[in-house]
Coordinates of C-alpha atoms in Angstrom, one line a residue:
Chain A
X266 CA 54.7 65.1 -27.4
X267 CA 56.8 62.0 -26.9
X268 CA 56.8 62.6 -23.2
X269 CA 53.1 63.0 -23.3
X270 CA 52.6 59.5 -24.7
X271 CA 55.0 58.0 -22.2
X272 CA 53.3 59.7 -19.3
X273 CA 50.0 58.6 -20.6
X274 CA 51.0 55.1 -21.1
X275 CA 52.3 54.9 -17.6
X276 CA 49.1 56.4 -16.2
X277 CA 47.0 53.8 -17.9
X278 CA 49.2 50.8 -17.0
X279 CA 49.3 51.7 -13.3
X280 CA 45.8 53.0 -12.8
X281 CA 43.6 50.3 -14.3
X282 CA 42.0 48.0 -11.9
X283 CA 40.0 45.1 -13.2
X284 CA 36.4 46.2 -13.0
X285 CA 34.9 43.4 -15.0
X286 CA 31.6 42.5 -13.4
X287 CA 31.3 39.4 -11.5
X288 CA 27.5 39.6 -11.0
X289 CA 25.5 37.0 -12.8
X290 CA 28.5 34.9 -13.3
X291 CA 28.2 31.4 -11.9
X292 CA 31.0 31.1 -9.3
X293 CA 32.3 27.8 -10.9
X294 CA 32.7 29.6 -14.2
X295 CA 34.5 32.7 -12.9
X296 CA 37.8 30.9 -12.8
X297 CA 37.4 29.5 -16.2
X298 CA 36.8 33.0 -17.7
X299 CA 39.9 34.5 -16.0
X300 CA 42.0 31.7 -17.1
X301 CA 40.9 32.3 -20.7
X302 CA 44.0 31.6 -22.8
X303 CA 42.4 29.4 -25.4
X304 CA 43.0 30.2 -29.1
X305 CA 39.8 29.4 -31.1
X306 CA 41.1 29.7 -34.7
X307 CA 38.0 31.6 -35.8
X308 CA 38.4 34.3 -38.4
X309 CA 40.3 34.2 -41.6
X310 CA 43.7 35.3 -42.8
X311 CA 43.7 38.7 -44.4
X312 CA 46.0 39.6 -47.3
X313 CA 48.1 42.8 -47.4
X314 CA 46.1 43.9 -50.5
X315 CA 42.8 43.6 -48.5
X316 CA 44.3 45.7 -45.7
X317 CA 45.7 48.3 -48.1
X318 CA 42.3 48.8 -49.6
X319 CA 40.9 50.2 -46.4
X320 CA 44.0 51.3 -44.4
X321 CA 43.6 55.0 -45.0
X322 CA 44.9 56.5 -41.7
X323 CA 47.8 58.9 -41.6
X324 CA 49.9 59.2 -38.4
X325 CA 51.7 62.2 -37.0
X326 CA 54.9 60.4 -38.1
X327 CA 53.8 60.5 -41.7
X328 CA 53.1 56.8 -41.8
X329 CA 50.3 56.2 -44.2
X330 CA 50.9 59.2 -46.4
X331 CA 50.6 58.3 -50.1
X332 CA 52.8 59.4 -53.0
X333 CA 52.1 62.8 -54.4
X334 CA 52.5 66.4 -53.5
X335 CA 50.4 69.5 -53.1
X336 CA 50.6 73.3 -53.3
X337 CA 48.2 75.9 -51.9
X338 CA 47.5 77.7 -55.3
X339 CA 46.2 74.5 -56.7
X340 CA 44.3 73.6 -53.5
X341 CA 42.5 77.0 -53.7
X342 CA 40.9 76.0 -57.0
X343 CA 39.7 72.7 -55.7
X344 CA 38.4 74.3 -52.5
X345 CA 36.4 76.8 -54.5
X346 CA 34.9 74.0 -56.6
X347 CA 34.2 71.5 -53.8
X348 CA 34.3 73.0 -50.4
X349 CA 33.1 76.7 -50.4
X350 CA 29.4 75.7 -50.4
X351 CA 29.7 74.5 -46.9
X352 CA 32.8 76.2 -45.5
X353 CA 32.5 79.7 -47.1
X354 CA 34.9 81.6 -49.3
X355 CA 38.4 81.2 -47.9
X356 CA 37.1 78.6 -45.4
X357 CA 35.8 81.4 -43.1
X358 CA 32.5 79.8 -42.3
X359 CA 29.3 78.2 -43.5
X360 CA 27.0 75.2 -42.5
X361 CA 30.1 73.0 -42.3
X362 CA 31.9 75.2 -39.9
X363 CA 34.9 77.5 -39.9
X364 CA 38.2 76.1 -41.1
X365 CA 40.4 79.2 -41.2
X366 CA 41.2 81.7 -38.4
X367 CA 40.0 85.2 -39.1
X368 CA 41.0 88.3 -37.4
X369 CA 37.4 89.4 -37.3
X370 CA 37.0 91.0 -33.9
X371 CA 33.2 90.9 -34.3
X372 CA 33.3 87.2 -33.8
X373 CA 33.1 87.2 -30.0
X374 CA 33.9 83.6 -29.3
X375 CA 36.9 82.6 -31.3
X376 CA 36.1 79.6 -33.4
X377 CA 38.5 76.7 -33.1
X378 CA 40.2 76.2 -36.4
X379 CA 43.1 74.3 -38.0
X380 CA 45.3 77.4 -37.4
X381 CA 44.5 78.2 -33.9
X382 CA 43.6 74.8 -32.5
X383 CA 44.7 71.7 -34.4
X384 CA 47.9 70.1 -32.9
X385 CA 49.0 68.1 -35.9
X386 CA 49.1 68.9 -39.6
X387 CA 48.8 65.3 -40.7
X388 CA 45.3 65.3 -39.3
X389 CA 44.2 67.6 -42.0
X390 CA 45.2 65.1 -44.7
X391 CA 43.7 62.2 -42.8
X392 CA 40.4 63.8 -42.1
X393 CA 39.8 65.5 -45.5
X394 CA 40.6 62.3 -47.3
X395 CA 38.3 60.1 -45.1
X396 CA 35.3 62.4 -44.6
X397 CA 35.1 65.3 -47.0
X398 CA 33.4 66.7 -48.9
X399 CA 30.6 65.8 -46.5
X400 CA 28.1 65.1 -49.3
X401 CA 30.6 63.0 -51.3
X402 CA 33.0 61.4 -48.7
X403 CA 35.9 59.4 -50.1
X404 CA 35.6 61.0 -53.6
X405 CA 38.9 63.0 -53.5
X406 CA 42.1 61.7 -55.1
X407 CA 45.3 61.7 -53.0
X408 CA 46.5 64.4 -55.3
X409 CA 43.5 66.6 -54.5
X410 CA 43.9 66.0 -50.8
X411 CA 47.5 67.1 -50.9
X412 CA 46.6 70.3 -52.7
X413 CA 43.7 71.0 -50.3
X414 CA 45.9 70.3 -47.3
X415 CA 48.5 72.8 -48.6
X416 CA 45.7 75.3 -49.2
X417 CA 44.2 74.9 -45.7
X418 CA 47.6 75.2 -44.0
X419 CA 48.4 78.3 -46.1
X420 CA 45.0 79.9 -45.5
X421 CA 45.6 79.5 -41.8
X422 CA 49.0 81.2 -42.1
X423 CA 51.0 78.2 -41.2
X424 CA 52.9 77.7 -44.5
X425 CA 53.7 80.0 -47.4
X426 CA 52.0 79.8 -50.7
X427 CA 54.8 78.0 -52.5
X428 CA 55.5 75.3 -49.9
X429 CA 55.3 71.8 -51.4
X430 CA 53.3 69.5 -49.1
X431 CA 54.2 65.8 -49.4
X432 CA 54.9 62.7 -47.3
X433 CA 58.3 64.2 -46.1
X434 CA 57.2 67.8 -45.5
X435 CA 53.8 67.4 -44.0
X436 CA 54.8 65.6 -40.7
X437 CA 57.5 68.2 -40.1
X438 CA 55.1 71.1 -40.0
X439 CA 54.8 72.6 -36.5
X440 CA 51.3 73.6 -35.6
X441 CA 51.0 76.8 -33.5
X442 CA 48.8 75.3 -30.8
X443 CA 50.7 71.9 -30.5
X444 CA 52.1 72.7 -27.1
X445 CA 48.8 73.5 -25.5
X446 CA 47.7 69.9 -25.5
X447 CA 48.2 67.9 -22.2
X448 CA 47.0 64.5 -21.1
X449 CA 44.0 64.0 -19.0
X450 CA 44.8 64.6 -15.3
X451 CA 41.4 63.6 -13.9
X452 CA 41.8 60.5 -11.8
X453 CA 38.6 60.2 -9.8
X454 CA 38.8 60.5 -6.1
X455 CA 38.0 63.6 -4.1
X456 CA 39.7 66.3 -6.3
X457 CA 37.6 68.0 -9.0
X458 CA 39.7 68.6 -12.1
Chain B
X240 CA -10.0 51.9 -46.7
X241 CA -11.9 48.6 -46.4
X242 CA -10.1 45.3 -46.5
X243 CA -11.4 41.8 -46.7
X244 CA -9.1 40.0 -44.4
X245 CA -9.6 36.3 -45.0
X246 CA -7.4 34.1 -42.9
X247 CA -8.2 31.1 -45.1
X248 CA -7.0 33.2 -48.0
X249 CA -3.7 33.9 -46.1
X250 CA -3.8 37.5 -46.8
X251 CA -2.7 38.8 -43.5
X252 CA 0.1 40.4 -45.4
X253 CA -2.2 43.2 -46.4
X254 CA -1.2 44.9 -43.2
X255 CA 2.3 45.5 -44.5
X256 CA 1.2 47.7 -47.4
X257 CA -0.2 50.4 -45.2
X258 CA 1.7 53.3 -43.8
X259 CA -0.1 55.0 -40.9
X260 CA -3.5 54.7 -42.4
X261 CA -6.5 53.5 -40.5
X262 CA -7.6 50.2 -41.8
X263 CA -11.0 48.8 -41.2
X264 CA -11.1 45.1 -41.0
X265 CA -13.9 42.9 -41.9
X266 CA -13.4 39.4 -42.8
X267 CA -14.9 36.1 -43.7
X268 CA -15.2 33.6 -40.9
X269 CA -12.5 30.9 -41.1
X270 CA -13.2 27.4 -42.2
X271 CA -11.4 25.7 -39.3
X272 CA -11.8 27.4 -36.0
X273 CA -8.9 27.8 -33.7
X274 CA -8.8 30.2 -30.8
X275 CA -6.7 32.7 -32.6
X276 CA -8.9 32.5 -35.7
X277 CA -12.0 32.8 -33.6
X278 CA -10.6 35.9 -32.0
X279 CA -9.7 37.2 -35.4
X280 CA -13.1 36.2 -36.7
X281 CA -14.9 38.3 -34.1
X282 CA -13.0 41.3 -35.3
X283 CA -15.4 42.9 -37.7
X284 CA -15.6 46.6 -38.4
X285 CA -15.1 47.5 -34.8
X286 CA -11.3 47.5 -34.5
X287 CA -9.2 50.1 -36.1
X288 CA -5.6 49.2 -36.6
X289 CA -2.9 51.4 -38.1
X290 CA 0.2 50.1 -39.7
X291 CA 3.3 52.0 -39.1
X292 CA 6.0 52.4 -41.8
X293 CA 8.1 49.7 -40.3
X294 CA 5.3 47.1 -40.1
X295 CA 4.1 47.5 -36.5
X296 CA 0.4 47.0 -35.9
X297 CA -0.8 49.8 -33.7
X298 CA -4.0 50.4 -31.8
X299 CA -5.4 53.7 -32.6
X300 CA -8.6 55.7 -32.2
X301 CA -11.9 54.4 -30.9
X302 CA -11.2 55.8 -27.4
X303 CA -14.9 56.0 -26.6
X304 CA -15.3 52.2 -26.9
X305 CA -15.5 50.1 -23.7
X306 CA -12.5 47.8 -24.2
X307 CA -14.3 45.0 -22.4
X308 CA -17.0 45.1 -25.1
X309 CA -14.8 44.8 -28.2
X310 CA -12.2 42.4 -29.2
X311 CA -8.7 43.7 -29.1
X312 CA -6.0 43.7 -31.8
X313 CA -4.4 40.4 -32.7
X314 CA -1.0 39.2 -31.7
X315 CA 1.5 40.9 -33.9
X316 CA 5.0 40.5 -35.2
X317 CA 6.4 43.4 -33.4
X318 CA 5.4 44.9 -30.0
X319 CA 4.0 48.4 -29.9
X320 CA 3.9 51.4 -27.6
X321 CA 0.4 52.4 -26.4
X322 CA -1.0 55.2 -28.6
X323 CA -1.4 57.1 -25.3
X324 CA 2.3 57.1 -24.7
X325 CA 4.4 59.7 -26.5
X326 CA 7.9 58.8 -25.7
X327 CA 10.3 60.0 -28.4
X328 CA 13.8 61.1 -28.9
X329 CA 14.6 64.7 -29.6
X330 CA 16.6 65.0 -32.8
X331 CA 18.9 67.9 -33.9
X332 CA 21.0 67.9 -37.0
X333 CA 23.8 65.9 -35.4
X334 CA 22.2 64.0 -32.5
X335 CA 19.0 62.7 -31.0
X336 CA 18.4 62.7 -27.2
X337 CA 16.9 60.1 -25.0
X338 CA 13.7 61.1 -23.1
X339 CA 15.3 60.5 -19.6
X340 CA 12.1 61.9 -17.9
X341 CA 10.0 59.0 -19.4
X342 CA 12.0 56.1 -18.1
X343 CA 11.2 54.0 -15.0
X344 CA 14.1 51.5 -15.0
X345 CA 17.8 51.7 -15.8
X346 CA 17.6 50.1 -19.2
X347 CA 17.0 52.4 -22.1
X348 CA 14.5 51.0 -24.6
X349 CA 16.7 50.3 -27.7
X350 CA 14.7 52.6 -29.9
X351 CA 15.0 55.4 -27.5
X352 CA 18.8 55.1 -27.1
X353 CA 20.4 58.4 -27.9
X354 CA 22.1 58.8 -31.3
X355 CA 25.2 60.7 -32.2
X356 CA 26.9 60.2 -35.5
X357 CA 29.0 62.2 -37.8
X358 CA 27.9 61.1 -41.2
X359 CA 24.5 59.6 -40.8
X360 CA 23.4 56.0 -40.1
X361 CA 24.9 53.7 -42.7
X362 CA 22.9 50.8 -44.2
X363 CA 25.2 47.8 -43.8
X364 CA 24.6 44.3 -45.1
X365 CA 26.3 42.0 -42.5
X366 CA 27.2 39.5 -45.3
X367 CA 29.4 42.2 -46.8
X368 CA 30.9 43.6 -43.6
X369 CA 34.1 42.4 -41.9
X370 CA 36.3 43.5 -39.1
X371 CA 40.0 43.5 -40.0
X372 CA 42.5 43.6 -37.2
X373 CA 46.1 44.4 -38.3
X374 CA 49.2 46.5 -37.6
X375 CA 51.4 45.4 -34.7
X376 CA 50.0 41.8 -34.6
X377 CA 51.5 38.4 -35.3
X378 CA 48.7 37.4 -37.6
X379 CA 46.3 39.9 -39.2
X380 CA 42.8 38.4 -39.4
X381 CA 39.4 39.3 -40.6
X382 CA 36.1 38.4 -38.9
X383 CA 32.6 38.3 -40.2
X384 CA 29.6 38.7 -37.9
X385 CA 29.3 34.9 -38.0
X386 CA 32.9 34.5 -37.0
X387 CA 32.5 36.9 -34.0
X388 CA 29.4 35.0 -32.8
X389 CA 31.4 31.7 -32.6
X390 CA 33.7 33.1 -29.9
X391 CA 32.7 32.9 -26.2
X392 CA 30.4 35.8 -25.5
X393 CA 29.9 38.2 -22.7
X394 CA 27.0 40.4 -21.7
X395 CA 27.3 43.6 -19.7
X396 CA 24.9 46.3 -18.6
X397 CA 26.6 49.6 -18.8
X398 CA 25.8 53.2 -19.7
X399 CA 27.0 55.0 -22.8
X400 CA 27.3 58.8 -22.6
X401 CA 28.5 61.4 -25.1
X402 CA 31.1 63.6 -23.4
X403 CA 29.3 66.6 -24.9
X404 CA 26.2 65.8 -22.8
X405 CA 25.4 69.1 -21.1
X406 CA 23.1 71.9 -22.1
X407 CA 21.9 74.8 -20.0
X408 CA 20.9 78.5 -20.5
X409 CA 17.1 78.7 -19.9
X410 CA 14.6 77.7 -17.3
X411 CA 12.4 75.7 -19.7
X412 CA 14.6 72.8 -20.3
X413 CA 13.8 69.1 -19.8
X414 CA 16.1 66.4 -18.5
X415 CA 16.2 65.1 -22.1
X416 CA 17.5 68.5 -23.3
X417 CA 20.0 68.9 -20.5
X418 CA 21.4 65.4 -20.4
X419 CA 19.7 63.2 -23.0
X420 CA 22.9 62.0 -24.5
X421 CA 23.2 59.1 -22.1
X422 CA 21.5 55.7 -22.3
X423 CA 22.0 52.3 -21.0
X424 CA 21.8 48.8 -22.6
X425 CA 22.8 45.3 -22.0
X426 CA 25.6 44.9 -24.6
X427 CA 26.5 41.4 -25.8
X428 CA 29.5 40.4 -27.8
X429 CA 33.0 39.1 -27.8
X430 CA 35.7 40.5 -25.5
X431 CA 38.3 42.4 -27.6
X432 CA 40.9 40.7 -25.4
X433 CA 39.8 37.4 -27.0
X434 CA 40.4 38.8 -30.5
X435 CA 43.7 40.4 -29.3
X436 CA 44.9 36.9 -28.3
X437 CA 43.7 35.5 -31.6
X438 CA 45.7 37.9 -33.7
X439 CA 48.7 38.0 -31.3
X440 CA 49.0 41.6 -30.3
X441 CA 52.7 42.5 -30.1
X442 CA 54.1 43.9 -26.8
X443 CA 55.2 47.0 -28.7
X444 CA 51.5 47.9 -29.5
X445 CA 50.4 50.7 -27.1
X446 CA 47.4 52.1 -29.0
X447 CA 44.8 50.9 -31.4
X448 CA 42.8 52.7 -34.0
X449 CA 39.1 51.9 -34.1
X450 CA 37.5 52.7 -37.4
X451 CA 33.9 52.7 -38.4
X452 CA 32.3 51.8 -41.8
X453 CA 30.1 54.9 -41.9
X454 CA 30.5 57.9 -44.2
X455 CA 32.5 59.7 -41.6
X456 CA 34.8 56.6 -41.5
X457 CA 34.9 57.5 -37.8
X458 CA 38.2 56.9 -36.1
X459 CA 39.6 57.1 -32.5
X460 CA 42.9 56.0 -30.9
X461 CA 42.4 53.8 -27.9
X462 CA 45.1 52.7 -25.4
X463 CA 45.7 48.9 -25.8
X464 CA 45.3 48.5 -22.1
X465 CA 41.6 49.3 -22.4
X466 CA 41.2 46.7 -25.1
X467 CA 42.7 44.0 -22.8
X468 CA 40.7 45.3 -19.8
X469 CA 37.0 45.4 -20.7
X470 CA 36.4 46.4 -24.3
X471 CA 33.6 44.4 -26.1
X472 CA 32.9 44.0 -29.8
X473 CA 29.1 44.1 -29.3
X474 CA 26.7 42.6 -31.7
X475 CA 23.8 42.4 -29.3
X476 CA 21.9 45.2 -27.5
X477 CA 19.2 44.4 -25.0
X478 CA 18.9 40.9 -26.4
X479 CA 18.5 41.7 -30.1
X480 CA 21.0 42.6 -32.8
X481 CA 22.5 46.0 -32.2
X482 CA 20.3 48.6 -33.9
X483 CA 21.6 50.4 -37.0
X484 CA 21.7 53.7 -35.1
X485 CA 23.9 51.9 -32.6
X486 CA 26.4 50.3 -35.0
X487 CA 24.8 47.3 -36.7
X488 CA 26.2 44.8 -37.3
X489 CA 28.7 45.4 -34.5
X490 CA 30.4 48.2 -32.6
X491 CA 33.2 48.7 -30.2
X492 CA 31.9 49.2 -26.6
X493 CA 34.2 50.7 -24.0
X494 CA 32.5 50.7 -20.6
X495 CA 32.7 54.1 -18.8
X496 CA 34.4 56.0 -21.6
X497 CA 33.1 58.9 -23.6
X498 CA 30.6 57.6 -26.2
X499 CA 32.6 58.7 -29.3
X500 CA 35.3 56.1 -28.5
X501 CA 32.8 53.3 -28.7
X502 CA 33.1 53.4 -32.5
X503 CA 30.0 52.0 -34.3
X504 CA 29.9 50.0 -37.5
X505 CA 33.4 48.8 -36.7
X506 CA 35.4 47.7 -39.8
X507 CA 39.0 48.0 -38.8
X508 CA 41.3 47.9 -35.8
X509 CA 45.0 48.8 -36.3
X510 CA 47.5 48.2 -33.5
X511 CA 50.2 50.8 -33.3
X512 CA 53.0 52.2 -31.0
X513 CA 51.5 55.7 -31.1
X514 CA 48.1 57.4 -31.1
X515 CA 46.9 58.4 -34.6
X516 CA 45.8 61.9 -33.6
X517 CA 42.6 61.7 -35.7
X518 CA 40.3 64.7 -36.0
X519 CA 38.0 63.4 -33.3
X520 CA 40.8 63.3 -30.7
X521 CA 42.4 66.7 -31.6
X522 CA 40.0 69.2 -33.2
X523 CA 37.0 67.6 -31.2
X524 CA 36.6 65.8 -27.9
X525 CA 39.4 67.8 -26.4
X526 CA 38.7 70.6 -23.9
X527 CA 40.3 73.8 -22.7
X528 CA 41.3 73.9 -19.1
X529 CA 43.3 76.5 -17.2
X530 CA 46.4 78.4 -18.4
X531 CA 45.6 77.9 -22.0
X532 CA 46.0 74.2 -21.8
X533 CA 43.8 71.7 -23.7
X534 CA 43.1 68.3 -22.3
X535 CA 43.2 65.4 -24.7
X536 CA 42.4 61.7 -24.4
X537 CA 40.0 62.5 -21.6
X538 CA 38.2 59.2 -21.8
X539 CA 36.6 58.6 -18.5
X540 CA 33.1 59.8 -17.8
X541 CA 33.0 61.4 -14.3
X542 CA 30.1 60.7 -11.9
X543 CA 26.9 62.5 -12.6
X544 CA 23.2 62.4 -11.5
X545 CA 20.1 64.2 -12.5
X546 CA 16.6 64.4 -11.0
X547 CA 14.2 63.3 -13.8
X548 CA 11.0 63.8 -11.6
X549 CA 9.9 66.3 -10.8
X550 CA 11.4 68.3 -13.7
X551 CA 10.3 70.8 -16.3
X552 CA 7.6 70.8 -17.7
X553 CA 5.9 68.9 -14.9
X554 CA 4.2 70.6 -12.0
X555 CA 3.6 69.2 -8.6
X556 CA 1.1 69.4 -5.8
X557 CA 1.6 69.8 -2.0
X558 CA 2.2 66.6 -0.1
X559 CA 4.2 63.5 -0.7
X560 CA 6.4 63.4 -3.8
X561 CA 8.8 60.7 -4.8
X562 CA 11.9 62.5 -6.3
X563 CA 13.4 60.2 -8.8
X564 CA 16.4 60.2 -11.0
X565 CA 19.5 58.6 -12.6
X566 CA 23.0 58.5 -11.4
X567 CA 26.2 57.0 -12.9
X568 CA 30.0 57.0 -13.0
X569 CA 32.4 55.9 -15.7
X570 CA 35.0 55.1 -13.0
X571 CA 33.1 52.3 -11.2
X572 CA 30.0 51.8 -9.1
X573 CA 27.8 54.5 -7.6
X574 CA 28.4 54.6 -3.9
X575 CA 25.6 57.0 -2.9
X576 CA 23.3 59.6 -4.1
X577 CA 22.2 62.6 -2.0
X578 CA 19.2 64.8 -2.5
X579 CA 18.7 68.4 -1.3
X580 CA 15.3 69.9 -1.1
X581 CA 16.5 73.2 0.3
X582 CA 18.7 74.6 -2.4
X583 CA 21.8 72.7 -1.3
X584 CA 21.8 73.7 2.4
X585 CA 21.4 70.2 3.6
X586 CA 21.6 66.8 1.9
X587 CA 19.9 63.5 2.6
X588 CA 20.8 60.1 1.3
X589 CA 18.5 58.7 -1.4
X590 CA 17.5 55.1 -1.9
X591 CA 19.3 53.4 -4.7
X592 CA 17.6 50.6 -6.7
X593 CA 19.6 47.4 -6.9
X594 CA 21.5 46.0 -8.7
X595 CA 24.2 48.7 -8.6
X596 CA 26.5 47.8 -11.4
X597 CA 29.9 48.9 -12.4
X598 CA 29.9 51.9 -14.8
X599 CA 26.2 51.7 -15.1
X600 CA 23.2 54.0 -14.5
X601 CA 21.4 53.4 -11.3
X602 CA 18.0 54.8 -10.3
X603 CA 17.6 56.7 -7.1
X604 CA 14.5 57.7 -5.2
X605 CA 13.8 60.1 -2.3
X606 CA 10.5 60.7 -0.6
X607 CA 9.8 64.3 0.1
X608 CA 6.8 66.1 1.6
X609 CA 6.4 69.4 -0.2
X610 CA 4.9 72.2 2.0
X611 CA 4.0 74.4 -0.9
X612 CA 6.9 76.9 -0.4
X613 CA 9.3 77.9 -3.1
X614 CA 12.5 75.9 -3.0
X615 CA 15.2 74.2 -5.1
X616 CA 15.8 70.5 -5.4
X617 CA 18.9 68.8 -6.6
X618 CA 20.9 65.6 -6.5
X619 CA 24.6 64.7 -6.3
X620 CA 26.3 61.3 -6.6
X621 CA 29.5 60.0 -5.1
X622 CA 31.2 57.0 -6.8
X623 CA 33.4 54.3 -5.3
X624 CA 36.6 56.3 -6.0
X625 CA 35.3 58.9 -3.6
X626 CA 34.5 61.5 -6.3
X627 CA 31.5 63.6 -5.6
X628 CA 29.6 65.3 -8.4
X629 CA 30.6 69.0 -8.5
X630 CA 28.6 72.2 -8.9
X631 CA 29.1 74.1 -12.2
X632 CA 31.0 76.7 -10.1
X633 CA 33.4 74.1 -8.9
X634 CA 34.0 73.0 -12.5
X635 CA 34.7 76.6 -13.5
X636 CA 37.1 77.0 -10.5
X637 CA 39.0 73.8 -11.5
X638 CA 39.1 74.4 -15.2
X639 CA 38.9 78.1 -15.7
X640 CA 36.2 80.3 -17.2
X641 CA 37.3 79.3 -20.7
X642 CA 36.6 75.7 -20.0
X643 CA 35.5 73.6 -22.9
X644 CA 32.1 72.0 -23.4
X645 CA 33.1 68.3 -23.0
X646 CA 33.0 66.4 -19.7
X647 CA 30.6 68.7 -17.9
X648 CA 28.8 66.9 -15.1
X649 CA 27.5 69.5 -12.8
X650 CA 24.7 69.2 -10.2
X651 CA 21.4 70.1 -11.9
X652 CA 19.0 72.2 -9.7
X653 CA 15.3 72.4 -10.3
X654 CA 13.3 75.5 -9.0
X655 CA 10.0 74.6 -7.4
X656 CA 7.6 77.6 -7.7
X657 CA 4.8 78.3 -5.3
X658 CA 2.2 77.2 -7.9
X659 CA 4.0 73.9 -8.3
X660 CA 5.7 74.6 -11.6
X661 CA 9.2 73.1 -11.9
X662 CA 11.8 75.0 -13.8
X663 CA 15.5 74.4 -14.4
X664 CA 17.8 76.6 -12.6
X665 CA 20.1 77.4 -15.5
X666 CA 23.8 78.1 -14.8
X667 CA 23.6 81.7 -15.9
X668 CA 21.0 82.4 -13.1
X669 CA 23.3 81.2 -10.4
X670 CA 25.3 83.4 -8.1

């Protein structure tokens, strides 16, 4: 994945052309806008405490993961209380969508799930904490989110039931579909990609 | 309901109590006569006005009246649409589509701009909302709406399209249903580059997280280069404050990129050396291509066009027809639009309405004399990178039969039947 970022960074740095529109811009001002290096001093300093209050993202490196740990058996209980209504028993489907891969051959088009699609395990923690349950977003404790993350990873056959999920172990989990992801190779021009 | 609308008594506010009820107005004649009051004074029981839930005064009913023989409605606080015009978005559980077939120009009326959100439209008090920029910066800062408005501003007319903007499958589909998740506005705000300078973005920062203040707390990772290039923190849309559905009090706007990246209700930007791999850039907004590969961070919207007239459910008559439609590219300007009236055998260059703007919808027109025979009409656009809009088949060839549902921009063909009916030629009907 490292190579992927690198490649992508290069692509962006080399391919971007300045497309900023010049229409409607008085010619005499055009220069001034391009030479815009002024600092205006607007906005106010923000304290670390203010940032921490809303800085809830979790990176693939594990940066942003809070203290605590989770285990699938505990997560199952929380899932049954707070998630089954929309995601079905065992996460196999409902109005909120499928979360767990099933081997049901009757399902013609395979649903994308955490197990067969998601490239990073940290995304499970980040997303569940920020947006679920859909009807009560932001209501789960970090502890609950760790348990639920462990449960969803276990239900998808990625970790065993006893695996402890915490800030150290979660970023190390290898997702089965990780290698399938590639950067965008469309570039414009005459080739359809 | 009968109301006594006395202008001397200053009770014009009665209008605000009503919700889509017909109000009959009669009133006492004003004491001092101004032109406005006189006009108002002549309104007796003749004019029916309804009041919509959001306080608009709307003309309604009385269609048998000769409009030159009755006084019209008074000047109001908010403009209205004619009761004879039914131009509405088409909502589903997760989005709402713009009625492309109803538009004449290249600006989408703000209230008809498509909607896509993942946790509903939040109600945000701008006094309590701030944008925090932190992470790999010299000086983390927070900005209120008032702070943002103090910076030098820019305006830009550009389209915004959801990358999941393609539907097909049956003949009875309208442009709105096929491609209604694209709209165009004039966006006004401060360049993100201005704020980047203000906080001192460190050279080690390669990506930034854009996070919304809605219940989905929407997040996307964006390459820093795009932030320096042309990103706008937009607080204005078509001259008025950005609408709630579009991110009030302010949103990120990334010209030419898939709509989801233009995060609405923006509350936080975090500079980082890596992308964050949020759910919307991994589980969603990624698409299968050939050999089991999945494309990610596919930001640019490829060139696309669609004929919006004639289209289903309209029907046409023999003789001259002005074929009209929209074309756009997320990679630059539209170079040309071609129209075929013989099922793609030959193509003719259409007229494009000036101004042709960078990463913007343009309108195209092509005059055609229909002889009454069955045929198919379609359009294709070429942008300034030399990219020509592909057929669905070309996309399948390039991406494989398992290709994902994002970034589909195929040529849309309309079947013209002998009796003048216009029907979509859905992809599953093609050879």
